[in-house]
């Protein structure tokens, strides 16, 4: 339990004034603001020294009060002031001070907790720290907080919010020290270890009775603690900064996430090649080695879009350099790989070798762009090149400079940038003396934001270098809002079955926290994967948002072909399935860019009214329509799968299965359980291309899974050039399929938006019907007969109405 014994509670409210958007109150020596962002979202802020920090972090990327002022009503009585909107009621209790928020129907959103002596903890301080305590139920659930280990339901555990290089014995020591023997949190490789690389102080609280959800985002990047260990209350504490909290009334999880990403931004639509298969290994490659790996993928007919270079490609680990002995003609190599459909991405760390004469270091020092110490020295840490200086990304000048360096780096032909070691990791030298904003800001204020700021500079530089191309950046660390600029991977995981499992809960935690573009190193980064583990991880990883095979130097080879022909063949089929599903996956990313909804998400996101899904951690939804249940233990020949909500189809057998039940599913080595929602239209490519480069098929398959009950369901297909911003200007085809069943009649209405795009070659849809056996269908009144098990519908980008009898 988080100890708050010495905190000084704020107990009484003085003057309360009505403002345009809410209330301004005097509480002890500070001011309290309660402002309505929209009908179902309020912001609560407490001043420091009587002054409000209007920009506490870089997470919120909009003016939260730019929209119209909602209809407000204020009522006062002797005990409280109440602020009403159409969706919620905020109660500011005067003596004792507390803040409660309820929905219009009276259901609780947040309620201040009292201790055993009846004293309320709406806000308390100790030196620069502050804490709040809230009521909850013993059977309630908690989700979110971004990248966290263990179960997806966070109730019953406590967490630290501090970006950490997990496998560094120095940086993880304070979190493993003092643990009882056998405590998994004393082992930095444990799936229960905390904290990880990314901090997102945003979570959902789900009430056990009724399932309604509320959300909380504290806009503060200082070290924080979230304690959900007590049955009847939870505690939040930050070590510094101001208390600025956005409270989301919900009650739906998707609605809360949309409101949260309205504030912190959404992932931009990625280039489609970034959704392909990626091959990476930390290894001392040569130029010939990389080209040989490319040829092997093509010779094996193994789809692959991207090859990655870890730190060994550099000259002595100096960022923005090449080892010209190993890579004598990097631009030529990149050009030859591009002609074969490969993109190449290199790693870039923030640590700049502290070496006079090294041009990057000299530039940074001459322009005063490195972090300082309190005494004014350049802060020195220790990373791969030895002594290192760190760009002061809290300044616009340093971010601009970093963008210039990245822009020049990719001009050789690189497709994207991989940001690593950006917690920031400083090796054996403590990071605390590192200060920001030319030494004016403490380390604690910007530590958790460092990777976000690095991604901002990198993103802007890539846009300057390739203004018509969508950017791709992968980041290890991050903060709330990082989804605007970068994807995240889950860092240095282990080649272990429990790490395969925990990557599911981590991905789901990321997804409901606003970051849809995530994935774990397939096969595990550290250690030696067995053939079975590698295959099962490949089958699972092929159905995650980011799909990269990556492993550590010195381990056994972990290429797809390294484990023999049988594993190679099954892995190839898993990746081929991913490529055929890219139209479906791309549409899921379009939705993520528009609403924030996750690509890989827990069952509770779509089925929060189903109590059976609250603690399911070993299966997930991939987009709206596919349910994936990976194999996460050795020797598994069958596993239990829970199917929520509506009815489903087994992807492999195409047989319908009733929903809201547990089923036992066989798991032979060639597949893992996958189910598709009844009523879905799943768009697929007719084949798996070698890469996405230039691939625009003449036929797109539409797999229609006949709904088993009356009703309407929508599916989506989005087609564009996949690499530029032309789609944002209307150069795309967006087809929405509305599937409606009434008795035995089934209709599919296809509505098309967009102006089309020059690269499109589509001439037809190939409709495959599952769950019915019609010999003919009607398309806009014309009869189409089945041939080769499907219906060929001539179509180059127009809407249509299809009917059939089921």
CSV table of C-alpha atoms in Angstrom, one decimal, residues 333-669:
chain,number,residue,atom,x,y,z
A,333,UNK,CA,22.8,-1.5,-51.1
A,334,UNK,CA,19.6,0.3,-50.1
A,335,UNK,CA,18.8,1.0,-53.7
A,336,UNK,CA,19.2,-2.6,-54.7
A,337,UNK,CA,17.1,-3.8,-51.8
A,338,UNK,CA,14.4,-1.3,-52.7
A,339,UNK,CA,14.2,-2.7,-56.2
A,340,UNK,CA,13.4,-6.1,-54.6
A,341,UNK,CA,10.7,-4.6,-52.4
A,342,UNK,CA,12.6,-4.2,-49.2
A,343,UNK,CA,12.7,-1.2,-46.9
A,344,UNK,CA,15.6,-0.7,-44.5
A,345,UNK,CA,15.4,0.8,-41.0
A,346,UNK,CA,18.4,1.6,-38.8
A,347,UNK,CA,18.6,2.2,-35.1
A,348,UNK,CA,19.4,5.6,-33.6
A,349,UNK,CA,20.0,6.1,-29.9
A,350,UNK,CA,19.9,9.5,-28.2
A,351,UNK,CA,23.4,9.0,-26.7
A,352,UNK,CA,26.0,11.0,-28.7
A,353,UNK,CA,29.6,9.9,-28.2
A,354,UNK,CA,31.4,12.5,-26.1
A,355,UNK,CA,34.3,12.9,-28.4
A,356,UNK,CA,35.7,16.2,-29.7
A,357,UNK,CA,36.2,15.9,-33.4
A,358,UNK,CA,33.1,13.7,-33.9
A,359,UNK,CA,30.9,16.0,-36.0
A,360,UNK,CA,27.6,15.3,-34.2
A,361,UNK,CA,29.1,15.9,-30.8
A,362,UNK,CA,30.8,19.1,-32.0
A,363,UNK,CA,27.6,20.4,-33.5
A,364,UNK,CA,25.6,19.8,-30.4
A,365,UNK,CA,28.2,21.4,-28.1
A,366,UNK,CA,28.6,24.4,-30.4
A,367,UNK,CA,24.9,25.0,-30.5
A,368,UNK,CA,24.4,24.4,-26.8
A,369,UNK,CA,21.9,21.5,-27.5
A,370,UNK,CA,23.0,19.0,-24.9
A,371,UNK,CA,21.5,18.4,-21.4
A,372,UNK,CA,23.3,20.1,-18.6
A,373,UNK,CA,23.9,19.5,-14.9
A,374,UNK,CA,22.9,21.8,-12.1
A,375,UNK,CA,26.4,23.3,-12.2
A,376,UNK,CA,26.1,24.0,-15.9
A,377,UNK,CA,28.3,21.2,-17.2
A,378,UNK,CA,27.3,19.0,-20.2
A,379,UNK,CA,25.7,15.9,-18.6
A,380,UNK,CA,27.7,12.8,-19.4
A,381,UNK,CA,26.2,9.3,-19.3
A,382,UNK,CA,27.4,5.9,-20.5
A,383,UNK,CA,25.9,4.0,-23.4
A,384,UNK,CA,27.2,1.9,-26.3
A,385,UNK,CA,29.9,4.3,-27.5
A,386,UNK,CA,31.2,4.9,-24.0
A,387,UNK,CA,30.8,8.4,-22.5
A,388,UNK,CA,27.8,10.1,-24.1
A,389,UNK,CA,26.1,13.4,-24.2
A,390,UNK,CA,22.3,13.6,-24.6
A,391,UNK,CA,20.3,16.1,-26.7
A,392,UNK,CA,18.1,18.4,-24.6
A,393,UNK,CA,14.9,17.5,-26.3
A,394,UNK,CA,12.9,19.8,-24.0
A,395,UNK,CA,14.1,22.6,-26.2
A,396,UNK,CA,12.7,23.2,-29.7
A,397,UNK,CA,16.2,23.9,-30.9
A,398,UNK,CA,17.5,20.4,-30.0
A,399,UNK,CA,14.4,18.8,-31.5
A,400,UNK,CA,14.9,20.7,-34.7
A,401,UNK,CA,18.6,19.8,-34.8
A,402,UNK,CA,17.8,16.1,-34.2
A,403,UNK,CA,15.3,16.3,-37.1
A,404,UNK,CA,17.9,17.7,-39.4
A,405,UNK,CA,20.3,14.8,-38.5
A,406,UNK,CA,17.6,12.2,-39.2
A,407,UNK,CA,16.6,13.9,-42.4
A,408,UNK,CA,20.2,13.7,-43.7
A,409,UNK,CA,20.5,10.1,-42.5
A,410,UNK,CA,17.4,8.8,-44.4
A,411,UNK,CA,18.5,10.6,-47.6
A,412,UNK,CA,20.7,7.6,-48.3
A,413,UNK,CA,17.6,5.6,-48.9
A,414,UNK,CA,16.4,4.5,-45.5
A,415,UNK,CA,12.7,4.1,-44.9
A,416,UNK,CA,12.4,4.8,-41.2
A,417,UNK,CA,14.1,5.2,-37.9
A,418,UNK,CA,14.3,3.0,-34.8
A,419,UNK,CA,14.6,4.9,-31.5
A,420,UNK,CA,16.2,2.9,-28.7
A,421,UNK,CA,17.7,3.5,-25.3
A,422,UNK,CA,15.5,6.6,-24.9
A,423,UNK,CA,14.1,6.2,-21.4
A,424,UNK,CA,16.7,7.8,-21.3
A,425,UNK,CA,19.1,4.9,-20.5
A,426,UNK,CA,22.4,6.2,-19.1
A,427,UNK,CA,24.2,2.9,-18.2
A,428,UNK,CA,26.2,2.8,-15.0
A,429,UNK,CA,26.0,6.6,-14.5
A,430,UNK,CA,22.9,7.8,-12.7
A,431,UNK,CA,20.5,9.9,-14.8
A,432,UNK,CA,19.3,12.1,-12.0
A,433,UNK,CA,21.9,14.9,-12.6
A,434,UNK,CA,20.7,15.3,-16.2
A,435,UNK,CA,18.8,18.5,-16.4
A,436,UNK,CA,16.7,20.0,-19.2
A,437,UNK,CA,15.8,23.3,-20.9
A,438,UNK,CA,19.3,24.6,-20.7
A,439,UNK,CA,19.6,23.4,-17.1
A,440,UNK,CA,16.5,25.2,-15.9
A,441,UNK,CA,14.2,22.1,-15.6
A,442,UNK,CA,14.8,19.1,-13.3
A,443,UNK,CA,15.4,15.6,-14.6
A,444,UNK,CA,12.2,14.4,-13.0
A,445,UNK,CA,10.0,16.7,-15.1
A,446,UNK,CA,11.2,15.4,-18.5
A,447,UNK,CA,12.5,11.9,-17.8
A,448,UNK,CA,9.2,10.2,-18.8
A,449,UNK,CA,8.7,12.7,-21.7
A,450,UNK,CA,12.2,12.2,-23.2
A,451,UNK,CA,11.2,9.6,-25.7
A,452,UNK,CA,8.1,11.5,-26.7
A,453,UNK,CA,10.2,14.6,-27.4
A,454,UNK,CA,12.8,12.6,-29.3
A,455,UNK,CA,10.0,11.1,-31.5
A,456,UNK,CA,8.7,14.6,-32.1
A,457,UNK,CA,12.0,15.8,-33.5
A,458,UNK,CA,12.6,12.6,-35.5
A,459,UNK,CA,9.1,12.8,-37.0
A,460,UNK,CA,9.5,16.4,-38.0
A,461,UNK,CA,12.9,15.6,-39.6
A,462,UNK,CA,11.5,12.7,-41.6
A,463,UNK,CA,8.7,14.8,-42.9
A,464,UNK,CA,11.1,17.4,-44.1
A,465,UNK,CA,13.2,14.8,-45.8
A,466,UNK,CA,10.2,13.0,-47.3
A,467,UNK,CA,7.3,15.5,-47.3
A,468,UNK,CA,5.0,13.3,-49.4
A,469,UNK,CA,5.8,10.0,-47.6
A,470,UNK,CA,4.2,8.7,-44.4
A,471,UNK,CA,6.7,8.4,-41.7
A,472,UNK,CA,7.6,5.3,-39.7
A,473,UNK,CA,9.3,5.5,-36.3
A,474,UNK,CA,9.7,2.7,-33.8
A,475,UNK,CA,10.3,3.7,-30.2
A,476,UNK,CA,11.2,1.7,-27.1
A,477,UNK,CA,10.1,4.3,-24.5
A,478,UNK,CA,7.3,6.8,-24.6
A,479,UNK,CA,4.7,8.8,-22.8
A,480,UNK,CA,1.1,9.6,-23.3
A,481,UNK,CA,0.7,11.0,-26.8
A,482,UNK,CA,3.7,9.1,-28.3
A,483,UNK,CA,1.2,7.4,-30.7
A,484,UNK,CA,1.1,10.6,-32.7
A,485,UNK,CA,4.7,10.1,-33.8
A,486,UNK,CA,5.8,6.5,-33.3
A,487,UNK,CA,5.0,2.8,-32.9
A,488,UNK,CA,6.2,1.0,-29.8
A,489,UNK,CA,7.7,-2.4,-29.3
A,490,UNK,CA,7.9,-4.1,-25.9
A,491,UNK,CA,11.7,-3.9,-25.5
A,492,UNK,CA,14.1,-6.6,-24.5
A,493,UNK,CA,11.9,-9.5,-23.9
A,494,UNK,CA,12.9,-13.1,-23.2
A,495,UNK,CA,12.7,-16.3,-25.3
A,496,UNK,CA,10.2,-17.8,-22.8
A,497,UNK,CA,6.6,-18.9,-23.0
A,498,UNK,CA,5.6,-16.5,-20.2
A,499,UNK,CA,6.9,-13.6,-22.3
A,500,UNK,CA,4.8,-14.7,-25.2
A,501,UNK,CA,1.8,-14.6,-22.9
A,502,UNK,CA,2.6,-11.3,-21.3
A,503,UNK,CA,3.0,-9.6,-24.7
A,504,UNK,CA,-0.7,-10.1,-25.1
A,505,UNK,CA,-1.6,-8.3,-21.9
A,506,UNK,CA,1.0,-5.6,-22.7
A,507,UNK,CA,-0.3,-5.1,-26.2
A,508,UNK,CA,-3.9,-4.8,-24.9
A,509,UNK,CA,-2.8,-2.3,-22.2
A,510,UNK,CA,-1.1,-0.2,-24.9
A,511,UNK,CA,-4.1,-0.4,-27.1
A,512,UNK,CA,-6.7,0.8,-24.6
A,513,UNK,CA,-4.2,3.5,-23.6
A,514,UNK,CA,-4.2,5.1,-27.1
A,515,UNK,CA,-1.2,3.3,-28.7
A,516,UNK,CA,-2.5,0.9,-31.4
A,517,UNK,CA,0.8,0.2,-33.2
A,518,UNK,CA,2.6,-2.3,-31.0
A,519,UNK,CA,4.3,-5.6,-31.0
A,520,UNK,CA,6.8,-7.8,-29.2
A,521,UNK,CA,10.0,-9.3,-30.6
A,522,UNK,CA,8.9,-12.5,-32.2
A,523,UNK,CA,10.7,-15.5,-30.6
A,524,UNK,CA,12.0,-13.3,-27.8
A,525,UNK,CA,15.0,-11.0,-27.9
A,526,UNK,CA,17.2,-12.5,-25.1
A,527,UNK,CA,17.8,-16.2,-24.8
A,528,UNK,CA,17.5,-19.1,-27.2
A,529,UNK,CA,14.0,-19.9,-28.6
A,530,UNK,CA,13.1,-23.6,-29.1
A,531,UNK,CA,11.6,-24.5,-32.4
A,532,UNK,CA,8.2,-24.9,-30.9
A,533,UNK,CA,8.3,-21.5,-29.1
A,534,UNK,CA,9.5,-19.8,-32.2
A,535,UNK,CA,6.7,-21.3,-34.3
A,536,UNK,CA,4.0,-20.5,-31.9
A,537,UNK,CA,5.2,-17.0,-31.4
A,538,UNK,CA,5.4,-16.6,-35.2
A,539,UNK,CA,1.8,-17.8,-35.6
A,540,UNK,CA,0.7,-15.3,-32.9
A,541,UNK,CA,3.0,-12.4,-33.9
A,542,UNK,CA,1.7,-12.6,-37.5
A,543,UNK,CA,-1.7,-11.5,-36.0
A,544,UNK,CA,-0.4,-8.5,-34.0
A,545,UNK,CA,-0.2,-4.9,-35.2
A,546,UNK,CA,3.6,-4.8,-35.5
A,547,UNK,CA,5.2,-8.0,-36.7
A,548,UNK,CA,9.0,-8.2,-36.2
A,549,UNK,CA,11.4,-11.1,-35.7
A,550,UNK,CA,14.3,-9.8,-33.6
A,551,UNK,CA,16.9,-11.5,-31.4
A,552,UNK,CA,20.1,-10.7,-29.5
A,553,UNK,CA,23.7,-11.0,-30.6
A,554,UNK,CA,25.3,-14.2,-29.5
A,555,UNK,CA,22.1,-16.3,-29.4
A,556,UNK,CA,21.2,-19.1,-31.8
A,557,UNK,CA,20.0,-18.0,-35.2
A,558,UNK,CA,16.3,-17.1,-35.2
A,559,UNK,CA,15.6,-16.7,-38.8
A,560,UNK,CA,12.4,-18.4,-40.1
A,561,UNK,CA,14.5,-21.0,-41.8
A,562,UNK,CA,16.7,-21.8,-38.8
A,563,UNK,CA,14.5,-24.4,-37.2
A,564,UNK,CA,14.1,-26.9,-40.1
A,565,UNK,CA,11.8,-27.3,-43.0
A,566,UNK,CA,8.6,-28.1,-41.0
A,567,UNK,CA,8.8,-25.0,-38.8
A,568,UNK,CA,9.9,-22.9,-41.8
A,569,UNK,CA,6.8,-24.0,-43.7
A,570,UNK,CA,4.4,-23.4,-40.9
A,571,UNK,CA,5.9,-20.0,-40.2
A,572,UNK,CA,5.7,-19.1,-43.8
A,573,UNK,CA,2.0,-19.9,-43.9
A,574,UNK,CA,1.4,-17.8,-40.8
A,575,UNK,CA,3.1,-14.8,-42.5
A,576,UNK,CA,1.3,-15.5,-45.7
A,577,UNK,CA,-2.0,-15.3,-43.8
A,578,UNK,CA,-1.0,-11.9,-42.4
A,579,UNK,CA,-0.3,-10.6,-45.9
A,580,UNK,CA,-3.5,-11.9,-47.3
A,581,UNK,CA,-5.3,-10.2,-44.4
A,582,UNK,CA,-3.5,-6.8,-44.9
A,583,UNK,CA,-6.7,-5.2,-46.4
A,584,UNK,CA,-8.5,-6.1,-43.2
A,585,UNK,CA,-5.6,-5.0,-41.0
A,586,UNK,CA,-5.2,-1.7,-42.9
A,587,UNK,CA,-8.9,-0.9,-42.3
A,588,UNK,CA,-8.3,-1.5,-38.6
A,589,UNK,CA,-5.5,1.0,-38.6
A,590,UNK,CA,-7.8,3.5,-40.5
A,591,UNK,CA,-10.3,3.2,-37.7
A,592,UNK,CA,-7.5,3.6,-35.1
A,593,UNK,CA,-6.4,6.8,-36.8
A,594,UNK,CA,-10.0,8.1,-36.8
A,595,UNK,CA,-11.3,7.0,-33.4
A,596,UNK,CA,-8.4,5.7,-31.4
A,597,UNK,CA,-9.8,2.2,-31.2
A,598,UNK,CA,-7.1,-0.4,-30.7
A,599,UNK,CA,-6.0,-2.9,-33.4
A,600,UNK,CA,-5.1,-5.5,-30.8
A,601,UNK,CA,-7.5,-5.2,-27.9
A,602,UNK,CA,-8.9,-7.1,-24.9
A,603,UNK,CA,-12.3,-8.7,-25.2
A,604,UNK,CA,-13.6,-6.3,-22.6
A,605,UNK,CA,-13.2,-3.4,-25.0
A,606,UNK,CA,-16.0,-4.7,-27.2
A,607,UNK,CA,-17.9,-6.7,-24.6
A,608,UNK,CA,-17.7,-4.8,-21.3
A,609,UNK,CA,-21.3,-6.0,-20.5
A,610,UNK,CA,-20.1,-9.6,-20.4
A,611,UNK,CA,-18.6,-10.4,-17.0
A,612,UNK,CA,-16.9,-13.5,-18.3
A,613,UNK,CA,-14.3,-11.5,-20.3
A,614,UNK,CA,-13.1,-9.2,-17.5
A,615,UNK,CA,-10.1,-11.3,-16.6
A,616,UNK,CA,-9.3,-13.1,-19.9
A,617,UNK,CA,-5.7,-12.6,-20.7
A,618,UNK,CA,-4.8,-15.3,-23.2
A,619,UNK,CA,-6.9,-14.3,-26.2
A,620,UNK,CA,-7.7,-11.0,-27.8
A,621,UNK,CA,-9.6,-9.3,-30.7
A,622,UNK,CA,-7.6,-8.4,-33.8
A,623,UNK,CA,-9.6,-5.5,-35.2
A,624,UNK,CA,-13.3,-5.8,-34.7
A,625,UNK,CA,-14.0,-9.1,-36.3
A,626,UNK,CA,-11.2,-11.6,-35.6
A,627,UNK,CA,-10.6,-13.3,-32.3
A,628,UNK,CA,-7.2,-14.9,-31.8
A,629,UNK,CA,-6.3,-17.4,-29.1
A,630,UNK,CA,-2.5,-18.1,-29.2
A,631,UNK,CA,-0.7,-21.2,-27.9
A,632,UNK,CA,1.2,-20.0,-24.9
A,633,UNK,CA,2.6,-23.2,-23.4
A,634,UNK,CA,4.7,-26.1,-24.7
A,635,UNK,CA,3.1,-29.3,-25.9
A,636,UNK,CA,-0.3,-27.8,-26.1
A,637,UNK,CA,-2.6,-29.9,-28.4
A,638,UNK,CA,-5.8,-28.1,-27.5
A,639,UNK,CA,-6.9,-25.1,-25.6
A,640,UNK,CA,-10.1,-23.5,-24.1
A,641,UNK,CA,-11.4,-20.4,-25.9
A,642,UNK,CA,-14.2,-18.2,-24.7
A,643,UNK,CA,-16.4,-16.7,-27.4
A,644,UNK,CA,-18.2,-13.5,-26.3
A,645,UNK,CA,-21.3,-11.8,-27.5
A,646,UNK,CA,-22.6,-12.8,-30.9
A,647,UNK,CA,-22.0,-16.0,-32.8
A,648,UNK,CA,-18.7,-16.8,-34.5
A,649,UNK,CA,-17.1,-18.9,-37.2
A,650,UNK,CA,-14.1,-21.1,-36.8
A,651,UNK,CA,-11.6,-19.5,-39.3
A,652,UNK,CA,-10.0,-22.8,-40.2
A,653,UNK,CA,-13.1,-25.0,-40.6
A,654,UNK,CA,-15.5,-22.2,-41.5
A,655,UNK,CA,-18.1,-23.9,-39.2
A,656,UNK,CA,-20.4,-21.6,-37.1
A,657,UNK,CA,-20.0,-21.6,-33.3
A,658,UNK,CA,-22.5,-20.2,-30.8
A,659,UNK,CA,-21.2,-17.2,-28.8
A,660,UNK,CA,-21.2,-16.7,-25.0
A,661,UNK,CA,-19.7,-20.1,-24.4
A,662,UNK,CA,-16.3,-21.8,-23.8
A,663,UNK,CA,-15.1,-24.2,-26.4
A,664,UNK,CA,-12.2,-26.6,-26.6
A,665,UNK,CA,-10.2,-26.1,-29.8
A,666,UNK,CA,-7.5,-28.3,-31.3
A,667,UNK,CA,-4.1,-26.7,-31.7
A,668,UNK,CA,-2.0,-28.7,-34.2
A,669,UNK,CA,1.4,-27.4,-35.0
